mmCIF file of C-alpha atoms in Angstrom:
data_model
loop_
_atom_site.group_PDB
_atom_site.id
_atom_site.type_symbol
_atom_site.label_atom_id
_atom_site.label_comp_id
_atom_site.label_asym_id
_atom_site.label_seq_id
_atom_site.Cartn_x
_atom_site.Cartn_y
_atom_site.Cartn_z
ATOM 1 C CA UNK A 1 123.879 112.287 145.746
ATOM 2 C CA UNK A 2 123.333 108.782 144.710
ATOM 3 C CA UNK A 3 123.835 108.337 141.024
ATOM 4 C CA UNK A 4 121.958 105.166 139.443
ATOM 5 C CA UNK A 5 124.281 102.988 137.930
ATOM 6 C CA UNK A 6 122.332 102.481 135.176
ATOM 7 C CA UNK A 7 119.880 104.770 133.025
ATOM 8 C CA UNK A 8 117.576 103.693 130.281
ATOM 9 C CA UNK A 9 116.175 106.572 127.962
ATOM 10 C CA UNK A 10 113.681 106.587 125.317
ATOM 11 C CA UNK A 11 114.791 109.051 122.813
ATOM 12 C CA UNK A 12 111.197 110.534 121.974
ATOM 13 C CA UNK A 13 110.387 114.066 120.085
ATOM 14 C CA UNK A 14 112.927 114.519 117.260
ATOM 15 C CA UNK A 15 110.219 114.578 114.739
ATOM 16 C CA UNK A 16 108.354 117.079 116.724
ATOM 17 C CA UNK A 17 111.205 119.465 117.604
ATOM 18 C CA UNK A 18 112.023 119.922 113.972
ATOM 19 C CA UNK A 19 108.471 120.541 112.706
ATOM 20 C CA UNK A 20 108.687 123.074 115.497
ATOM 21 C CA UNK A 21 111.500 124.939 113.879
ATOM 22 C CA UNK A 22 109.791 124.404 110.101
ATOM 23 C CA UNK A 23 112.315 121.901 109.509
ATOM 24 C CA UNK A 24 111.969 118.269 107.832
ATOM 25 C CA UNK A 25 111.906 115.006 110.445
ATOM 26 C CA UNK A 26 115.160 113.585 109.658
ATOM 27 C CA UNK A 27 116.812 117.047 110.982
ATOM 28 C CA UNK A 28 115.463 116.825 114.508
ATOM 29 C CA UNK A 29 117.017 113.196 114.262
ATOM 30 C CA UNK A 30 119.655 113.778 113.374
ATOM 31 C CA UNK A 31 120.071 116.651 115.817
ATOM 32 C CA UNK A 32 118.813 114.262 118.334
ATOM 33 C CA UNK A 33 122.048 111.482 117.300
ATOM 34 C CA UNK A 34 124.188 114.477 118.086
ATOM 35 C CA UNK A 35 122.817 114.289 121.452
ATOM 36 C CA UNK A 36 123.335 111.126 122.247
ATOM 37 C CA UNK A 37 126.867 111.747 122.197
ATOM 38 C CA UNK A 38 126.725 115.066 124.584
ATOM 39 C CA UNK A 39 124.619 113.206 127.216
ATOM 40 C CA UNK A 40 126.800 109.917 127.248
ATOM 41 C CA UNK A 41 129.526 112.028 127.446
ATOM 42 C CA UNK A 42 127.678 114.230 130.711
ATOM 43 C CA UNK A 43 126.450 110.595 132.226
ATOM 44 C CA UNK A 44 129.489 109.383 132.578
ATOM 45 C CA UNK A 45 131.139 112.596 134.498
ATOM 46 C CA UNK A 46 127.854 112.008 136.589
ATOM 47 C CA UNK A 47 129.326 108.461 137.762
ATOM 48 C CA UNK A 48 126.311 106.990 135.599
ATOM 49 C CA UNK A 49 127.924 103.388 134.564
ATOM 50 C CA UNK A 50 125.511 102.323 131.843
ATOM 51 C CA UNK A 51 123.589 103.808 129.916
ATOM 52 C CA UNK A 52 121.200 102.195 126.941
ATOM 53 C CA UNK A 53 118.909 104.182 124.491
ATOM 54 C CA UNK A 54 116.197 103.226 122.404
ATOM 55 C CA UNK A 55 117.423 104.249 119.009
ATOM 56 C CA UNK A 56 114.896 101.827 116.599
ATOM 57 C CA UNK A 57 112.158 100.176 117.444
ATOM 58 C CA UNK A 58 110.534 97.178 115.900
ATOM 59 C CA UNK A 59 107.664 98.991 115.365
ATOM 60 C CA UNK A 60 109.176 101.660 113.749
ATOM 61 C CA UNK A 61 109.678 100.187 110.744
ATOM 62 C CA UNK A 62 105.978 101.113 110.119
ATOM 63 C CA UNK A 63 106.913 104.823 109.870
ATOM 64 C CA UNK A 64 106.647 106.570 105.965
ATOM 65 C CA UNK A 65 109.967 104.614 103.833
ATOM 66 C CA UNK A 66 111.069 107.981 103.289
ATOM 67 C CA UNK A 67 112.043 108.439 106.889
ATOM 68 C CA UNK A 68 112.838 104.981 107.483
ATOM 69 C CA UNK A 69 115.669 105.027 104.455
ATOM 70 C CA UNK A 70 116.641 108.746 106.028
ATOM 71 C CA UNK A 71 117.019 106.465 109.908
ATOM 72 C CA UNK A 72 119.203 104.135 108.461
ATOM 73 C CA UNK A 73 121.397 106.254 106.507
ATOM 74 C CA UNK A 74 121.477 108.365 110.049
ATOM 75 C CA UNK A 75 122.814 105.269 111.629
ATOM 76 C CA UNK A 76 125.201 103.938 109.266
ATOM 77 C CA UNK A 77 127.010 107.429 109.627
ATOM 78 C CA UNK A 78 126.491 107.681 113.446
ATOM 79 C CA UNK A 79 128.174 103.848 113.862
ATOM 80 C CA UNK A 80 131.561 105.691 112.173
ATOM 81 C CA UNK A 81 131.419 109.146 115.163
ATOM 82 C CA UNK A 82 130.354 106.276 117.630
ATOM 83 C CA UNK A 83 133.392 104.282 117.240
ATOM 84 C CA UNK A 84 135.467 107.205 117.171
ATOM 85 C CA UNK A 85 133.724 108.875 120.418
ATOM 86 C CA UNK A 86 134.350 105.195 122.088
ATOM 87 C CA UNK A 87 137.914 105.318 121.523
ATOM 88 C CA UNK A 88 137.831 108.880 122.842
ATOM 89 C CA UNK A 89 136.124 108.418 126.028
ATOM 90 C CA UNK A 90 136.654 104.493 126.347
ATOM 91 C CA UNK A 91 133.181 103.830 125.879
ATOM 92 C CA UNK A 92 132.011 100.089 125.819
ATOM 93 C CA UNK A 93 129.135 100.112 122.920
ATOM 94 C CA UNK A 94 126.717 96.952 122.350
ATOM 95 C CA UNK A 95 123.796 97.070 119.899
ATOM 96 C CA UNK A 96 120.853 95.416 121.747
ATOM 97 C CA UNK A 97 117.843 94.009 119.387
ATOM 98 C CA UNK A 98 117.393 91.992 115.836
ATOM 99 C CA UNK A 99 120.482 92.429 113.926
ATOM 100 C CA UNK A 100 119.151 90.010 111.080
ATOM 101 C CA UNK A 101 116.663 92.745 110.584
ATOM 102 C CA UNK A 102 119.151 95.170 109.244
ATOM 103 C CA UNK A 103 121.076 95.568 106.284
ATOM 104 C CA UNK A 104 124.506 93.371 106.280
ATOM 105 C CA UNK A 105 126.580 96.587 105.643
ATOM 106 C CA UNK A 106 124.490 98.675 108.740
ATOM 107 C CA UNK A 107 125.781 94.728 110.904
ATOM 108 C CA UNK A 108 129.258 94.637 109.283
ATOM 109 C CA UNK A 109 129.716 98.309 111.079
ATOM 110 C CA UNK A 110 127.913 97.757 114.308
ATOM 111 C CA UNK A 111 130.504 94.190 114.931
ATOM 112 C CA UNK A 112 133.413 96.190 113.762
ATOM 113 C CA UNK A 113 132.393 98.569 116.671
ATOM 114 C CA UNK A 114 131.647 96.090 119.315
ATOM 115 C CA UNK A 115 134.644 94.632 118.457
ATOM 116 C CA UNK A 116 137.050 98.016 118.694
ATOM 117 C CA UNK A 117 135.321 98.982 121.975
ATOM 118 C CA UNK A 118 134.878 95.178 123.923
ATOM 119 C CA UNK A 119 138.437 96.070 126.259
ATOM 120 C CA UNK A 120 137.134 99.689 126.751
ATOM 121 C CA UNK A 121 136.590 100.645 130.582
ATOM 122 C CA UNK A 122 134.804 104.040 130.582
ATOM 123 C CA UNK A 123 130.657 104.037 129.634
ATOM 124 C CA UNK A 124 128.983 100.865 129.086
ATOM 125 C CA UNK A 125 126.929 102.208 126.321
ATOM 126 C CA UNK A 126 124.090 100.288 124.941
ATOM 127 C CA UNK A 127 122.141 100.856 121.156
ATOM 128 C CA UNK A 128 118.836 99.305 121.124
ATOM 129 C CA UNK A 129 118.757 98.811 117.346
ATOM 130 C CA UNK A 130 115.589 96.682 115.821
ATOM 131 C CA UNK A 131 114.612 96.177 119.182
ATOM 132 C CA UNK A 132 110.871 95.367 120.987
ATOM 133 C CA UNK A 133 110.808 93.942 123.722
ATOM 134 C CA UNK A 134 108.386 91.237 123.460
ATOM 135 C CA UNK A 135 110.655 90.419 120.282
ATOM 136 C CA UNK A 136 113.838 89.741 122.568
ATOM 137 C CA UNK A 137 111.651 87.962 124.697
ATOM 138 C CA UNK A 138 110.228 85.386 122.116
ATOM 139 C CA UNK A 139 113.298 85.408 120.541
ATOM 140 C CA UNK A 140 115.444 84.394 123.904
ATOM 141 C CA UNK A 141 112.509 81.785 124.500
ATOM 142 C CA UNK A 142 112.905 80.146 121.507
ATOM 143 C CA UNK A 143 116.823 79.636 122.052
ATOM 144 C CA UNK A 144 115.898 78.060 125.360
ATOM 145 C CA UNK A 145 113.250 75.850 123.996
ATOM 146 C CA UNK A 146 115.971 74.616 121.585
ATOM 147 C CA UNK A 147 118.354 73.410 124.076
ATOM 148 C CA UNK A 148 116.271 72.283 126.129
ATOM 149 C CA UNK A 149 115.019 69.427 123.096
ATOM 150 C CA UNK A 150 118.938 69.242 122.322
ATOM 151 C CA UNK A 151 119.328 68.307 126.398
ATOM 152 C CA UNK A 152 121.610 71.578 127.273
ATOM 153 C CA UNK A 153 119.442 72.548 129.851
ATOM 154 C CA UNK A 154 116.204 70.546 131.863
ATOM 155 C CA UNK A 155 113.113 72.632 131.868
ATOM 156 C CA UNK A 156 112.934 72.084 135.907
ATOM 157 C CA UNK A 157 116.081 73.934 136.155
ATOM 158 C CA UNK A 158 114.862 77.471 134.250
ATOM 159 C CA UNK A 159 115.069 79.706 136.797
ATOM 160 C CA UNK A 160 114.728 83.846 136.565
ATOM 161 C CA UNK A 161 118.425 83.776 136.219
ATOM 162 C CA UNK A 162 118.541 81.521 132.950
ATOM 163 C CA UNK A 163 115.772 82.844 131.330
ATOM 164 C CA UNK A 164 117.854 86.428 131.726
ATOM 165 C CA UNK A 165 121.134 84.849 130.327
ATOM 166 C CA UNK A 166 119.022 84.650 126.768
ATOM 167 C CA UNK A 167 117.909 87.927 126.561
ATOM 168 C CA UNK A 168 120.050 90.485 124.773
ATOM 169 C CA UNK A 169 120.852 92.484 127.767
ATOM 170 C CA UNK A 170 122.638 89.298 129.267
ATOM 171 C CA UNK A 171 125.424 90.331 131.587
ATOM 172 C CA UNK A 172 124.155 93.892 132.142
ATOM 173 C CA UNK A 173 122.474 94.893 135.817
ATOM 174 C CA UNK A 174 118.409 95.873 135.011
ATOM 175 C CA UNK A 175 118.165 99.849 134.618
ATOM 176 C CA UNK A 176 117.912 102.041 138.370
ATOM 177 C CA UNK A 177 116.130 105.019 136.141
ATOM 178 C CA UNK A 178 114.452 105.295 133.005
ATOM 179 C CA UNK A 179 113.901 108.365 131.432
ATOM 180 C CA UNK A 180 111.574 109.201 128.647
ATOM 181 C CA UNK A 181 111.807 112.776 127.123
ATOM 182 C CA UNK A 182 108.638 114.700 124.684
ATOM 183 C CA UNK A 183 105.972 114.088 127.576
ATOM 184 C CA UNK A 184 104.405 110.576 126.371
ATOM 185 C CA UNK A 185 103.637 108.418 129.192
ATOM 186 C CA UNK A 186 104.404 104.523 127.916
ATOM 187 C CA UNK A 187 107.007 102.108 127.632
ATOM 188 C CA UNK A 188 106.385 101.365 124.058
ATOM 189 C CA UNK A 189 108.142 97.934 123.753
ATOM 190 C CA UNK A 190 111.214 99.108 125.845
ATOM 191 C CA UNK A 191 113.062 96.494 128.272
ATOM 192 C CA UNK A 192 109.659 95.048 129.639
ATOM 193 C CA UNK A 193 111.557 92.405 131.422
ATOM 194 C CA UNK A 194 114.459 94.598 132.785
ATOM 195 C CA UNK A 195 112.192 97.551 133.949
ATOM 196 C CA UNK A 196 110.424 95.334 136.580
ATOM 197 C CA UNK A 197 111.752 97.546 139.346
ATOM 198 C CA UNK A 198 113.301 100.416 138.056
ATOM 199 C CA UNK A 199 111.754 104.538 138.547
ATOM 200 C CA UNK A 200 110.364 106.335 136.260
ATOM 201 C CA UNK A 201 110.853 109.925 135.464
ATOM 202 C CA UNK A 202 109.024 111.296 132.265
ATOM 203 C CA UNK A 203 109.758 114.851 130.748
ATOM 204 C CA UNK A 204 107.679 116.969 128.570
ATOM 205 C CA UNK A 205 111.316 118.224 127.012
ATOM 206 C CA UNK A 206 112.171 116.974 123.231
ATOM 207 C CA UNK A 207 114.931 114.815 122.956
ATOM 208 C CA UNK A 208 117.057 117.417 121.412
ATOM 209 C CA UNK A 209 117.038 119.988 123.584
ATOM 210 C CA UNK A 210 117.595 117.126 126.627
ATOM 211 C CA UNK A 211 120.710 118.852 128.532
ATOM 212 C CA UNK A 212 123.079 118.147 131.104
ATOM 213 C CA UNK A 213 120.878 120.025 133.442
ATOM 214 C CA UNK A 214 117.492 117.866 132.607
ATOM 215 C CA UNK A 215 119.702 114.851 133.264
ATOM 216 C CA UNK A 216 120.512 116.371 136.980
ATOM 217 C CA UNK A 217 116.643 116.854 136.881
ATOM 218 C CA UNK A 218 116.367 113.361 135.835
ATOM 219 C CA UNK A 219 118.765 112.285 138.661
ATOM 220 C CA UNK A 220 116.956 114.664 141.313
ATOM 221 C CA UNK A 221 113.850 113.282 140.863
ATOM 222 C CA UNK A 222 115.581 109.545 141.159
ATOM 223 C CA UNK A 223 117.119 110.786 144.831
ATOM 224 C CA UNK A 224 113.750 111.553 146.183
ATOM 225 C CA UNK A 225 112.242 107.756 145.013
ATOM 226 C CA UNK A 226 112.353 105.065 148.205
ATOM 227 C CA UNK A 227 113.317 102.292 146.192
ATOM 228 C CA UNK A 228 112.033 99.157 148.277
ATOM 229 C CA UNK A 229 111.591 96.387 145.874
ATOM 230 C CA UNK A 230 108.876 94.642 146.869
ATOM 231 C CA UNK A 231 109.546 95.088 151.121
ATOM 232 C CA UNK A 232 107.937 97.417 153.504
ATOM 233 C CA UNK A 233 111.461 99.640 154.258
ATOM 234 C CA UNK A 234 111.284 98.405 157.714
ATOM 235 C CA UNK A 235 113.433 95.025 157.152
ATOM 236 C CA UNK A 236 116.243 97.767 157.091
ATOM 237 C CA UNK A 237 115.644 99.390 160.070
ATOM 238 C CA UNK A 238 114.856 97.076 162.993
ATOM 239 C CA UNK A 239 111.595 98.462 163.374
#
């Protein structure tokens, strides 16, 4: 079977599955971190390579303050099991998105991390963290636009390939399969640019109760896609 190298997932329905089981938000997200580490963990046994999850949106900041303050307490504690599950399994963690954004304690943990994990040769796993899309891509614009006034770089010379170098996800080969779990059927601000060619498999499963097996499903589903990027499947064959 061929395993994509690299999966995307949007990590939707934690709110939903706990309201399901008359529990508060914050439990089915925090449930939901715990998963993260169980289907890193399964992904890499898989042969999966990379994998990068939408943890925190720009737009999320929108949500009640009660479960925003409740998020980032989540993820202050979850940066402490994720550097100890990346020394475990050799995981290679980067934090995608608007760091300035956070709190300098909640960016004090995630460098420590990227830091303790950089020489680590298992999972390349990646956090999108204050992260939108079209955010990265104005923000990876403006960088350009400054060195190209400061004369690093001649506007006749941006290419595809430069314009990649300044987004966040520079370095890291565009997703093969992008999952989204809870049944919603968007991209909500997720790797616009990177997703230009990759499947898409959407699940009406909560994010919690994503297993090992969905993530076969997941891969399944990817094995039956002809993935032609932009050509007719012919220029392969002779035909």
């Amino acid at each position: 079977m061929n395993v994509p190298q690299h999966i995307a997932i949007i990590l939707d329905g934690n709110g939903r599955w706990a309201k399901k089981k008359g529990m508060p938000r914050n439990y089915g997200h925090a449930q939901g971190s715990k998963n993260v580490e169980r289907i890193c963990e399964e992904a890499y046994k898989m042969g999966v390579k990379y994998l990068t999850v939408y943890a925190f949106s720009t737009e999320n900041w929108n949500r009640p303050k009660g479960e925003v303050d409740a998020l980032m307490k989540l993820l202050r504690n979850y940066m402490k099991t994720c550097l100890k599950t990346a020394e475990k399994n050799r995981m290679k963690v980067r934090v995608i998105g608007d760091l300035t954004g956070l709190d300098e304690d909640i960016r004090t943990r995630i460098l420590e991390l990227e830091e303790a994990s950089k020489n680590n040769d298992g999972l390349n796993f990646q956090i999108a963290i204050n992260y939108g899309s079209r955010d990265e891509i104005v923000r990876a614009v403006r960088t350009l636009a400054k060195d190209c006034k400061e004369g690093k770089i001649e506007a006749e010379k941006i290419t595809e390939e430069v314009l990649e170098s300044y987004l966040d996800t520079h370095g890291i080969p565009d997703p093969d399969l992008l999952i989204r779990t809870s049944g919603e059927l968007r991209l909500s601000n997720y790797l616009l640019w990177q997703l230009a060619y990759t499947e898409f498999y959407f699940t009406d499963v909560l994010w919690p109760d994503f297993t090992k097996e969905e993530l076969q499903k997941a891969i399944e589903q990817y094995n039956r896609r002809d993935r032609r990027f932009g050509k007719t499947g012919e220029e392969d064959t002779n035909v």
